[in-house]
Short mmCIF file of C-alpha atoms in Angstrom, two decimals:
data_model
loop_
_atom_site.label_atom_id
_atom_site.label_comp_id
_atom_site.label_asym_id
_atom_site.label_seq_id
_atom_site.Cartn_x
_atom_site.Cartn_y
_atom_site.Cartn_z
CA MET A 1 15.08 39.88 9.06
CA LEU A 2 12.15 38.35 10.85
CA GLU A 3 8.62 39.69 10.69
CA GLN A 4 8.47 43.44 11.65
CA ASN A 5 7.14 46.81 10.65
CA ASN A 6 8.35 50.38 11.09
CA LYS A 7 6.25 51.27 14.10
CA LYS A 8 6.51 48.21 16.21
CA LYS A 9 9.38 46.02 17.63
CA PRO A 10 9.84 42.72 15.68
CA LYS A 11 7.48 40.00 16.81
CA LYS A 12 8.98 37.57 19.31
CA TYR A 13 8.56 33.89 18.51
CA ALA A 14 8.81 30.93 20.63
CA GLY A 15 8.08 27.25 19.68
CA ILE A 16 8.95 23.67 19.80
CA LEU A 17 10.88 21.46 17.30
CA ALA A 18 9.01 18.17 16.89
CA HIS A 19 8.88 16.10 13.67
CA PRO A 20 5.43 14.57 12.80
CA THR A 21 6.89 11.08 13.08
CA SER A 22 7.29 11.67 16.84
CA PHE A 23 3.55 12.32 17.51
CA PRO A 24 1.29 9.85 19.30
CA SER A 25 -0.51 7.45 17.09
CA PRO A 26 -1.73 3.91 17.23
CA TYR A 27 -0.19 2.91 13.88
CA GLY A 28 3.57 2.77 14.65
CA ILE A 29 4.65 6.26 13.69
CA GLY A 30 3.43 9.90 14.37
CA ASP A 31 1.14 11.03 11.49
CA LEU A 32 -1.13 13.97 10.52
CA GLY A 33 -4.10 12.58 12.40
CA PRO A 34 -5.51 13.34 15.95
CA GLY A 35 -2.03 13.23 17.58
CA ALA A 36 -1.02 16.16 15.39
CA TYR A 37 -3.95 18.26 16.22
CA GLN A 38 -3.50 17.51 19.85
CA PHE A 39 0.08 18.81 19.58
CA ILE A 40 -1.10 21.95 17.80
CA ASP A 41 -3.68 22.49 20.62
CA PHE A 42 -0.87 22.09 23.18
CA LEU A 43 1.27 24.70 21.50
CA ALA A 44 -1.69 27.18 21.49
CA ALA A 45 -2.54 26.44 25.16
CA SER A 46 1.26 27.11 26.08
CA GLY A 47 1.11 30.44 24.34
CA LEU A 48 3.63 29.43 21.73
CA ASN A 49 3.51 30.54 18.05
CA LEU A 50 6.04 28.36 16.36
CA TRP A 51 6.24 24.74 15.26
CA GLN A 52 9.42 23.61 13.66
CA VAL A 53 9.68 20.35 11.57
CA LEU A 54 12.38 18.48 9.86
CA PRO A 55 12.12 17.98 6.14
CA LEU A 56 8.79 16.61 5.23
CA GLY A 57 10.03 14.47 2.20
CA HIS A 58 9.47 10.91 1.10
CA THR A 59 12.40 9.14 2.85
CA GLY A 60 14.48 6.34 1.30
CA PHE A 61 17.17 4.16 2.61
CA GLY A 62 18.24 4.95 6.12
CA ASP A 63 14.99 6.75 6.92
CA SER A 64 16.73 10.10 6.97
CA PRO A 65 14.51 13.11 6.11
CA TYR A 66 17.68 14.84 4.80
CA GLN A 67 18.03 12.22 1.99
CA PRO A 68 14.53 12.12 0.40
CA PHE A 69 13.48 10.72 -2.90
CA SER A 70 12.05 14.12 -3.90
CA ALA A 71 12.62 17.84 -3.04
CA PHE A 72 8.84 18.30 -3.41
CA ALA A 73 7.02 15.13 -2.47
CA GLY A 74 5.56 14.56 1.11
CA GLN A 75 6.26 11.56 3.40
CA PRO A 76 3.68 8.86 2.71
CA LEU A 77 4.47 7.22 6.17
CA ILE A 78 2.80 10.07 8.05
CA ILE A 79 -0.63 10.05 6.12
CA ASP A 80 -3.36 9.75 8.61
CA ILE A 81 -4.96 6.29 8.48
CA ASP A 82 -8.00 7.19 10.46
CA TYR A 83 -8.84 9.48 7.52
CA LEU A 84 -8.83 6.51 5.25
CA LYS A 85 -11.00 4.55 7.61
CA LYS A 86 -13.61 7.37 7.84
CA LYS A 87 -13.58 7.39 3.90
CA LYS A 88 -14.11 3.64 4.07
CA LEU A 89 -11.06 3.04 1.90
CA LEU A 90 -9.83 0.90 4.81
CA ILE A 91 -11.93 -1.58 6.73
CA ASP A 92 -11.41 -3.39 10.17
CA GLU A 93 -10.31 -6.59 8.52
CA ASP A 94 -7.18 -4.63 7.15
CA PHE A 95 -5.83 -4.25 10.72
CA SER A 96 -6.03 -7.92 11.74
CA THR A 97 -2.24 -8.42 11.60
CA MET A 98 -1.24 -5.04 12.94
CA PRO A 99 1.87 -5.35 15.12
CA ASP A 100 2.00 -4.30 18.75
CA TRP A 101 3.91 -1.00 18.24
CA ASP A 102 6.30 0.45 20.76
CA PRO A 103 4.80 3.96 21.60
CA GLU A 104 8.23 5.55 22.14
CA LYS A 105 10.21 4.23 19.13
CA ILE A 106 9.51 3.72 15.36
CA ASP A 107 10.51 0.26 13.97
CA TYR A 108 10.89 1.38 10.36
CA GLY A 109 11.33 -2.06 8.84
CA THR A 110 8.06 -3.45 10.20
CA LEU A 111 6.36 -0.14 9.84
CA ILE A 112 7.03 0.34 6.09
CA GLU A 113 5.85 -3.11 5.15
CA PHE A 114 2.65 -2.85 7.19
CA LYS A 115 1.72 0.77 6.28
CA THR A 116 2.52 0.49 2.62
CA GLY A 117 0.22 -2.55 2.49
CA LEU A 118 -2.66 -0.39 4.01
CA LEU A 119 -2.03 2.34 1.57
CA LYS A 120 -2.10 0.07 -1.48
CA LYS A 121 -5.31 -1.35 -0.41
CA ALA A 122 -6.88 2.11 0.14
CA TYR A 123 -5.68 3.04 -3.45
CA GLU A 124 -7.16 -0.12 -5.01
CA ARG A 125 -10.46 0.71 -3.41
CA PHE A 126 -10.33 4.36 -4.39
CA ILE A 127 -9.93 3.50 -8.10
CA ASP A 128 -12.32 0.55 -8.03
CA ALA A 129 -15.61 1.94 -9.57
CA ASP A 130 -17.50 -1.08 -8.30
CA TYR A 131 -16.33 -0.77 -4.61
CA THR A 132 -19.16 0.56 -2.57
CA ASP A 133 -19.18 -1.05 0.81
CA ASP A 134 -22.56 0.46 1.53
CA MET A 135 -21.54 3.97 0.43
CA SER A 136 -21.86 6.11 -2.60
CA ARG A 137 -18.67 6.93 -4.51
CA ASP A 138 -16.90 9.95 -3.10
CA GLU A 139 -17.28 12.14 -6.24
CA GLU A 140 -15.88 15.22 -4.33
CA LEU A 141 -12.81 13.40 -3.33
CA MET A 142 -12.15 12.13 -6.89
CA ALA A 143 -12.67 15.68 -8.23
CA LYS A 144 -9.95 17.03 -5.78
CA PHE A 145 -7.75 14.29 -6.75
CA ASP A 146 -8.06 14.91 -10.45
CA ALA A 147 -7.39 18.64 -9.82
CA PHE A 148 -4.34 17.94 -7.84
CA VAL A 149 -2.80 15.58 -10.45
CA LYS A 150 -3.59 18.22 -13.21
CA ASN A 151 -2.22 21.21 -11.43
CA THR A 152 0.96 19.82 -9.56
CA THR A 153 3.77 20.43 -11.82
CA TRP A 154 6.57 18.31 -10.07
CA LEU A 155 4.16 15.28 -9.63
CA ALA A 156 4.49 13.46 -12.95
CA ASP A 157 8.25 13.08 -12.80
CA TYR A 158 8.12 12.01 -9.18
CA SER A 159 5.36 9.38 -9.55
CA LEU A 160 7.04 8.02 -12.77
CA PHE A 161 10.35 7.81 -10.80
CA MET A 162 8.84 5.96 -7.86
CA ALA A 163 6.95 3.54 -10.22
CA GLY A 164 10.20 3.12 -12.08
CA LYS A 165 11.97 2.15 -8.83
CA ASP A 166 9.33 -0.35 -8.09
CA ALA A 167 9.61 -1.81 -11.57
CA HIS A 168 13.27 -2.30 -11.13
CA GLU A 169 12.96 -3.82 -7.60
CA GLY A 170 14.18 -0.65 -5.89
CA MET A 171 17.36 -0.30 -7.77
CA PRO A 172 18.60 3.30 -8.05
CA TRP A 173 17.83 5.05 -11.35
CA TYR A 174 21.29 4.98 -12.69
CA MET A 175 21.03 1.23 -12.86
CA TRP A 176 17.72 1.10 -14.73
CA ASP A 177 16.89 0.03 -18.24
CA ASP A 178 18.50 2.47 -20.61
CA SER A 179 15.18 3.64 -22.02
CA LEU A 180 14.14 4.86 -18.51
CA LYS A 181 17.55 5.84 -17.03
CA LYS A 182 17.62 8.84 -19.44
CA PRO A 183 14.37 8.64 -21.51
CA THR A 184 13.38 10.59 -24.65
CA ALA A 185 9.93 12.09 -24.62
CA ARG A 186 8.72 9.03 -26.58
CA GLN A 187 10.23 6.59 -24.21
CA LYS A 188 8.89 8.41 -21.22
CA THR A 189 5.36 8.20 -22.71
CA THR A 190 5.81 4.51 -23.29
CA TRP A 191 6.92 3.99 -19.63
CA LYS A 192 3.99 6.10 -18.32
CA LYS A 193 1.52 3.72 -20.02
CA LYS A 194 3.40 0.57 -18.86
CA LEU A 195 3.46 1.84 -15.20
CA ALA A 196 0.17 3.59 -15.09
CA ASN A 197 -1.13 1.70 -12.03
CA GLY A 198 1.98 2.47 -10.04
CA ILE A 199 2.00 6.10 -11.06
CA GLY A 200 -1.62 6.34 -10.06
CA TYR A 201 -0.67 4.93 -6.58
CA TYR A 202 2.02 7.54 -5.91
CA ASN A 203 -0.23 10.34 -7.24
CA PHE A 204 -2.73 9.10 -4.68
CA LEU A 205 -0.38 9.19 -1.85
CA GLN A 206 0.77 12.69 -2.65
CA PHE A 207 -2.82 13.82 -2.88
CA LEU A 208 -3.53 12.41 0.50
CA PHE A 209 -0.42 14.05 2.05
CA ALA A 210 -1.21 17.42 0.55
CA GLU A 211 -4.93 17.39 1.59
CA GLN A 212 -3.95 16.36 5.18
CA TRP A 213 -0.93 18.57 5.56
CA GLN A 214 -2.76 21.71 4.34
CA ALA A 215 -5.67 21.05 6.61
CA LEU A 216 -3.21 20.77 9.61
CA LYS A 217 -1.27 23.87 8.65
CA THR A 218 -4.62 25.83 8.27
CA TYR A 219 -5.48 24.61 11.73
CA ALA A 220 -2.15 25.76 13.22
CA ASN A 221 -2.16 29.07 11.44
CA ASP A 222 -5.67 29.85 12.61
CA LEU A 223 -4.43 29.37 16.15
CA GLY A 224 -1.70 31.89 15.49
CA ILE A 225 1.03 29.31 14.97
CA SER A 226 3.49 29.50 12.14
CA ILE A 227 5.37 26.51 10.89
CA VAL A 228 9.11 26.53 10.35
CA GLY A 229 10.06 24.12 7.62
CA ASP A 230 13.50 22.60 6.70
CA THR A 231 15.12 21.85 3.41
CA PRO A 232 18.45 20.18 2.69
CA ILE A 233 20.66 22.23 0.36
CA PHE A 234 21.83 18.99 -1.48
CA LEU A 235 19.69 16.08 -2.89
CA ALA A 236 20.04 12.36 -2.89
CA TRP A 237 21.68 10.89 -5.93
CA ASP A 238 18.87 8.41 -6.13
CA SER A 239 16.00 10.99 -6.26
CA ALA A 240 13.48 12.05 -8.72
CA ASP A 241 14.90 15.54 -9.03
CA VAL A 242 18.36 14.35 -10.11
CA TRP A 243 16.90 11.73 -12.45
CA SER A 244 14.49 14.21 -14.19
CA ASN A 245 16.86 17.06 -14.27
CA GLN A 246 20.26 15.43 -14.97
CA GLU A 247 21.70 18.46 -16.78
CA LEU A 248 21.32 20.55 -13.54
CA PHE A 249 23.88 18.24 -11.63
CA LEU A 250 27.46 17.53 -12.29
CA LEU A 251 26.92 13.98 -13.71
CA ASP A 252 28.73 12.03 -16.52
CA SER A 253 27.08 10.45 -19.51
CA LYS A 254 26.17 7.23 -17.39
CA GLY A 255 24.51 9.28 -14.65
CA TYR A 256 27.44 9.03 -12.12
CA PRO A 257 28.57 12.11 -10.32
CA ILE A 258 31.81 13.77 -11.40
CA GLU A 259 32.14 15.37 -7.88
CA VAL A 260 30.16 14.91 -4.71
CA ALA A 261 29.43 16.91 -1.63
CA GLY A 262 30.94 16.92 1.77
CA VAL A 263 33.04 19.06 4.20
CA PRO A 264 36.71 19.32 4.63
CA PRO A 265 38.77 17.91 7.59
CA ASP A 266 38.27 19.97 10.74
CA TYR A 267 38.53 19.72 14.59
CA PHE A 268 36.02 17.08 14.77
CA SER A 269 37.08 14.85 11.87
CA ALA A 270 40.48 14.34 10.48
CA THR A 271 39.16 13.02 7.21
CA GLY A 272 36.20 15.51 6.86
CA GLN A 273 32.69 14.26 5.90
CA LEU A 274 31.92 12.70 2.69
CA TRP A 275 28.11 12.99 2.08
CA GLY A 276 28.23 11.77 -1.48
CA ASN A 277 25.37 13.90 -2.86
CA PRO A 278 25.82 14.98 -6.58
CA LEU A 279 26.75 18.59 -6.78
CA TYR A 280 24.80 21.23 -8.89
CA ASN A 281 25.85 22.39 -12.23
CA TRP A 282 25.56 26.05 -11.10
CA LYS A 283 26.44 27.35 -14.67
CA LYS A 284 23.37 25.57 -15.98
CA HIS A 285 21.09 26.84 -13.07
CA THR A 286 22.39 30.38 -13.85
CA GLU A 287 21.54 30.02 -17.47
CA THR A 288 17.91 29.05 -16.48
CA GLY A 289 17.51 31.98 -14.13
CA TYR A 290 17.52 29.43 -11.15
CA ALA A 291 14.09 28.32 -12.38
CA TRP A 292 14.28 24.86 -10.60
CA TRP A 293 15.45 26.30 -7.31
CA ILE A 294 12.88 29.13 -7.45
CA GLU A 295 10.05 26.57 -8.02
CA ARG A 296 11.44 24.48 -5.14
CA ILE A 297 11.56 27.40 -2.59
CA LYS A 298 8.17 28.82 -3.67
CA TYR A 299 6.67 25.41 -3.18
CA GLN A 300 8.10 24.82 0.17
CA LEU A 301 6.87 28.09 1.21
CA THR A 302 3.29 26.95 0.50
CA VAL A 303 3.96 24.04 2.73
CA THR A 304 5.46 26.11 5.60
CA ASP A 305 5.75 29.68 6.73
CA PHE A 306 9.43 29.89 7.30
CA LEU A 307 12.04 27.75 5.78
CA ARG A 308 15.41 26.80 7.34
CA ILE A 309 18.05 25.90 4.79
CA ASP A 310 20.42 23.24 5.82
CA HIS A 311 24.14 23.88 5.03
CA PHE A 312 23.62 27.44 4.03
CA ARG A 313 27.34 28.07 3.48
CA GLY A 314 27.05 25.98 0.34
CA PHE A 315 25.43 28.84 -1.42
CA ASP A 316 28.69 30.74 -0.99
CA ARG A 317 31.27 28.10 -1.50
CA TYR A 318 30.95 24.27 -1.50
CA TRP A 319 33.46 21.48 -0.86
CA ALA A 320 33.77 19.35 -4.03
CA VAL A 321 35.33 15.88 -3.72
CA PRO A 322 36.09 13.75 -6.71
CA TYR A 323 33.59 10.90 -7.15
CA GLY A 324 35.24 7.68 -5.89
CA GLU A 325 37.32 9.13 -3.12
CA GLU A 326 36.95 7.25 0.17
CA THR A 327 37.29 10.45 2.30
CA ALA A 328 36.74 14.06 1.91
CA ILE A 329 40.36 14.97 2.33
CA ASN A 330 41.01 15.52 -1.49
CA GLY A 331 38.36 18.11 -2.15
CA GLU A 332 38.50 21.74 -2.89
CA TRP A 333 36.50 24.78 -2.24
CA LYS A 334 34.52 26.06 -5.34
CA PRO A 335 32.26 29.15 -5.59
CA ALA A 336 28.64 29.14 -5.76
CA PRO A 337 26.41 31.94 -7.01
CA GLY A 338 24.91 32.94 -3.67
CA LEU A 339 24.52 36.72 -4.11
CA ASN A 340 23.10 36.39 -7.61
CA PHE A 341 20.85 33.48 -6.59
CA PHE A 342 19.32 35.03 -3.51
CA THR A 343 18.81 38.36 -5.45
CA GLN A 344 16.80 36.55 -8.17
CA LEU A 345 14.96 34.49 -5.59
CA GLU A 346 13.79 37.49 -3.56
CA ALA A 347 12.78 39.33 -6.78
CA ASN A 348 10.73 36.24 -7.83
CA LEU A 349 9.06 35.97 -4.47
CA GLY A 350 8.17 39.68 -4.29
CA TYR A 351 8.86 39.92 -0.63
CA HIS A 352 11.59 39.49 2.02
CA LEU A 353 12.91 35.97 2.23
CA PRO A 354 11.43 34.07 5.26
CA ILE A 355 14.46 31.83 5.33
CA ILE A 356 16.60 30.89 8.42
CA ALA A 357 20.30 30.27 7.44
CA GLU A 358 21.87 27.13 9.00
CA ASP A 359 25.24 28.75 9.54
CA LEU A 360 26.84 26.27 11.90
CA GLY A 361 30.32 24.74 11.49
CA GLU A 362 33.28 26.38 9.87
CA ILE A 363 31.87 29.84 8.72
CA ASP A 364 33.99 32.59 7.14
CA ASP A 365 33.34 36.17 6.48
CA SER A 366 31.89 35.74 3.05
CA VAL A 367 29.14 33.40 4.28
CA ILE A 368 28.31 35.90 7.09
CA GLU A 369 28.20 38.78 4.46
CA LEU A 370 25.89 36.72 2.19
CA ARG A 371 23.65 36.03 5.09
CA ASP A 372 23.48 39.59 6.35
CA LYS A 373 23.05 40.98 2.89
CA PHE A 374 19.59 39.49 2.75
CA GLY A 375 18.84 39.97 6.43
CA LEU A 376 18.57 36.22 7.08
CA PRO A 377 18.65 35.11 10.84
CA GLY A 378 21.41 32.58 11.61
CA MET A 379 21.36 29.82 14.30
CA LYS A 380 22.64 29.96 17.89
CA ILE A 381 22.90 26.66 19.90
CA LEU A 382 23.15 27.01 23.64
CA GLN A 383 24.94 23.75 23.97
CA PHE A 384 27.67 25.04 21.75
CA ALA A 385 27.95 28.11 24.07
CA PHE A 386 29.19 25.95 26.90
CA GLU A 387 30.98 23.23 25.20
CA ASN A 388 33.64 25.87 24.57
CA PRO A 389 34.43 27.25 28.09
CA ASN A 390 36.06 30.31 26.35
CA GLU A 391 34.38 33.40 25.05
CA ASN A 392 32.34 32.58 21.84
CA ASP A 393 29.61 33.79 19.64
CA PHE A 394 26.99 31.15 20.93
CA LEU A 395 26.87 32.80 24.38
CA PRO A 396 23.68 34.83 24.77
CA HIS A 397 25.42 38.14 25.63
CA ASN A 398 26.87 38.15 22.20
CA TYR A 399 23.54 37.72 20.24
CA THR A 400 21.86 40.28 18.01
CA PRO A 401 18.16 40.04 17.73
CA ASN A 402 18.10 38.68 14.18
CA CYS A 403 18.84 35.13 15.03
CA VAL A 404 17.13 31.89 16.18
CA CYS A 405 18.20 30.49 19.54
CA TYR A 406 17.94 26.71 20.19
CA THR A 407 19.00 24.69 23.26
CA GLY A 408 19.93 22.07 20.74
CA THR A 409 18.92 20.76 17.33
CA HIS A 410 17.96 17.30 15.88
CA ASP A 411 21.71 16.58 15.51
CA ASN A 412 22.59 17.29 19.11
CA ASP A 413 22.16 15.11 22.08
CA THR A 414 19.24 16.09 24.32
CA THR A 415 20.17 18.87 26.83
CA LEU A 416 19.95 16.35 29.77
CA GLY A 417 22.09 13.84 27.90
CA TRP A 418 24.54 16.62 26.82
CA TYR A 419 24.95 18.05 30.34
CA THR A 420 25.34 14.55 31.83
CA HIS A 421 28.28 13.83 29.61
CA ALA A 422 29.73 17.38 29.35
CA TYR A 423 33.18 18.18 30.64
CA GLU A 424 33.25 19.52 34.15
CA ALA A 425 34.65 22.89 32.85
CA SER A 426 31.58 23.26 30.61
CA LYS A 427 29.15 22.47 33.53
CA ASP A 428 30.95 24.96 35.76
CA LYS A 429 30.78 27.90 33.23
CA LEU A 430 27.00 27.07 32.70
CA ARG A 431 26.34 27.03 36.36
CA ARG A 432 28.28 30.34 36.91
CA TYR A 433 26.73 32.01 33.87
CA TYR A 434 23.18 31.42 34.97
CA SER A 435 23.85 31.33 38.64
CA THR A 436 22.12 28.04 39.10
CA ASP A 437 22.90 24.58 40.55
CA ALA A 438 21.54 23.13 37.27
CA SER A 439 19.28 20.70 39.15
CA ASP A 440 16.66 21.34 36.50
CA ILE A 441 19.13 21.79 33.62
CA CYS A 442 16.44 21.53 30.75
CA TRP A 443 14.37 24.24 32.04
CA VAL A 444 17.49 26.31 32.93
CA MET A 445 18.35 26.14 29.19
CA ILE A 446 14.76 26.72 28.08
CA ARG A 447 14.45 29.78 30.10
CA ALA A 448 17.88 30.98 28.78
CA CYS A 449 16.64 30.37 25.29
CA PHE A 450 13.35 32.32 25.74
CA SER A 451 15.03 35.11 27.66
CA SER A 452 17.65 35.70 25.00
CA VAL A 453 17.30 38.70 22.62
CA ALA A 454 16.86 36.28 19.72
CA ASN A 455 13.63 37.02 17.82
CA MET A 456 12.99 33.33 17.56
CA ALA A 457 13.46 30.78 20.40
CA ILE A 458 12.90 27.07 19.59
CA VAL A 459 13.50 24.05 21.86
CA PRO A 460 13.21 20.25 20.95
CA MET A 461 10.29 18.46 22.48
CA GLN A 462 12.72 16.05 24.12
CA ASP A 463 14.11 19.02 26.33
CA VAL A 464 10.61 20.22 27.16
CA LEU A 465 10.05 16.58 28.46
CA LYS A 466 13.48 16.53 30.24
CA LEU A 467 14.56 13.34 28.35
CA ASP A 468 18.00 11.74 28.43
CA SER A 469 20.19 10.63 25.51
CA TRP A 470 17.92 7.55 24.73
CA ALA A 471 15.48 10.20 23.14
CA ARG A 472 18.05 11.71 20.83
CA MET A 473 16.70 12.20 17.34
CA ASN A 474 19.91 11.68 15.37
CA THR A 475 23.53 10.94 16.02
CA PRO A 476 25.48 12.13 12.95
CA GLY A 477 27.85 9.54 11.56
CA VAL A 478 25.76 6.57 13.10
CA GLY A 479 23.89 4.82 10.37
CA GLU A 480 21.20 3.05 12.50
CA GLY A 481 18.72 3.81 15.17
CA ASN A 482 18.10 7.42 14.18
CA TRP A 483 14.76 9.43 13.54
CA ALA A 484 12.84 6.91 15.69
CA TRP A 485 11.90 8.78 18.82
CA ARG A 486 8.27 9.35 19.75
CA PHE A 487 6.32 10.82 22.61
CA LYS A 488 3.04 9.77 24.27
CA ALA A 489 -0.16 11.61 24.37
CA SER A 490 -0.08 11.65 28.16
CA ASP A 491 3.27 13.67 27.91
CA LEU A 492 1.34 16.85 26.79
CA SER A 493 -0.01 17.61 30.31
CA LYS A 494 -1.77 20.76 31.54
CA GLN A 495 1.04 21.11 34.07
CA LEU A 496 3.69 21.18 31.32
CA SER A 497 1.56 23.53 29.08
CA ASP A 498 1.14 25.87 32.08
CA ARG A 499 4.82 26.01 32.68
CA LEU A 500 5.52 26.90 29.05
CA LEU A 501 2.80 29.47 29.15
CA GLU A 502 4.32 31.18 32.24
CA THR A 503 7.82 31.11 30.57
CA SER A 504 6.51 32.49 27.32
CA LYS A 505 4.67 35.30 29.26
CA LEU A 506 7.65 36.04 31.41
CA TYR A 507 9.96 36.78 28.48
CA GLY A 508 7.56 38.59 26.16
CA ARG A 509 6.99 35.67 23.76
CA TYR A 510 3.41 34.92 24.69
CA THR A 511 0.84 34.85 21.81
CA PRO A 512 -2.76 34.61 22.78
CA ILE A 513 -5.02 32.47 20.66
CA PRO A 514 -6.67 34.67 18.04
CA GLU A 515 -10.29 35.30 18.36
CA LYS A 516 -12.38 33.96 15.49
CA LYS A 517 -14.30 36.39 13.26
CA ASP A 518 -17.93 36.06 13.10
CA SER A 519 -17.67 34.55 9.60
CA GLU A 520 -15.33 31.81 11.04
CA GLU A 521 -17.80 30.79 13.85
CA LYS A 522 -19.55 27.48 13.45
#
């Protein structure tokens, strides 16, 4: 269960879900620069102690953080450009063609081309021993970079994978030259020499991300704010992890999946959902003591303080669909080693798992037993409580403390958008349940979330700002226009912060800003 001791009640958490891409920034996308620090200051001033993000990985086609190129690598698009300007790795002339960005929406096509160009210029200056621009070479930065490359175990395969994609004009790895598709040790060495510059570039990007992210995390933690991360259970087929660990996935000799992930037909879809991710070779994972998985979770818990695992039920049983099927209908449930896996994971970590189980959708008793065996909090979504006008587990009077209450998630409509389009029966039950006219529906739901017995209460930034459906982060099943929402610096007003502060105090979730120790004072 969540943080507690034997003498005190469990700590009450409250926070906001906001992905870094949504932060204010002059460069077309939210990043780890001043806008991120402004947001952390806003959380602290609001008496909040949680910040939840979506997966922080290097996104691929479709820009979804749930289909990254790596289970470990960070998102280069959120690297702070101002930092590179301060280091004089970028100069004013580099911004002469910068587009006029929409402050409320990301244009990924234009953004990727422009920001990648900046990052490549910064790297070329970084490795150019003759580049001075009236400054001495930053030897401290170079030393940190060298140490990062030497000590980051997953980096070599990731950077070779990305450089290999570039060398093959972006094609997925299973369509590459045979000598790189499944290379021997000698072939891998040859490719590393051939692609040395590209490998160095991706090493540089991950170094920048790690430096900037850890600085931001330290800043948040010092203000009493913990970060909730997110990790997808399955990986993209075209990812560094699948390419470099093919034996850990159910692939044929040519690198194609034998079976793929999805979910079966249900109330919402007559044909189910066909995700297409390759499935794990759990037999091989078991033989290795789950070494890859344990490394993955351990690393993620250095990046964030808590970790939400998407599609938790897949550790109990998963829906396996033969590769080539057009729908998920012809799949079957197969067992996964959930009990054994989490037992070994907890033993390796040496402490209770700070994991949130995404237990939404069709959940049976065995999934609940697995979740509860390890004291993992599940998720409660207030929108779901009223979509069903009958008695249901999402209504707050049915909660137990060891859960996380949300008004909605990244996959839901905003609360205002949801309520606007809800059935009248749903609206009626909500109004009667909270004895309200729902004229300020977003804050009715925020107060409901904060006042629940849930140990954690988290609300999307869109609900805090009372935004309609245009600000929705993701619409499942829709391929375009997702992951693009941003807010403006002016949205983080003192009036809004004061309202959150009052609410967090009212429901016992307030966390004062920690006093600095003498050694921490400047």
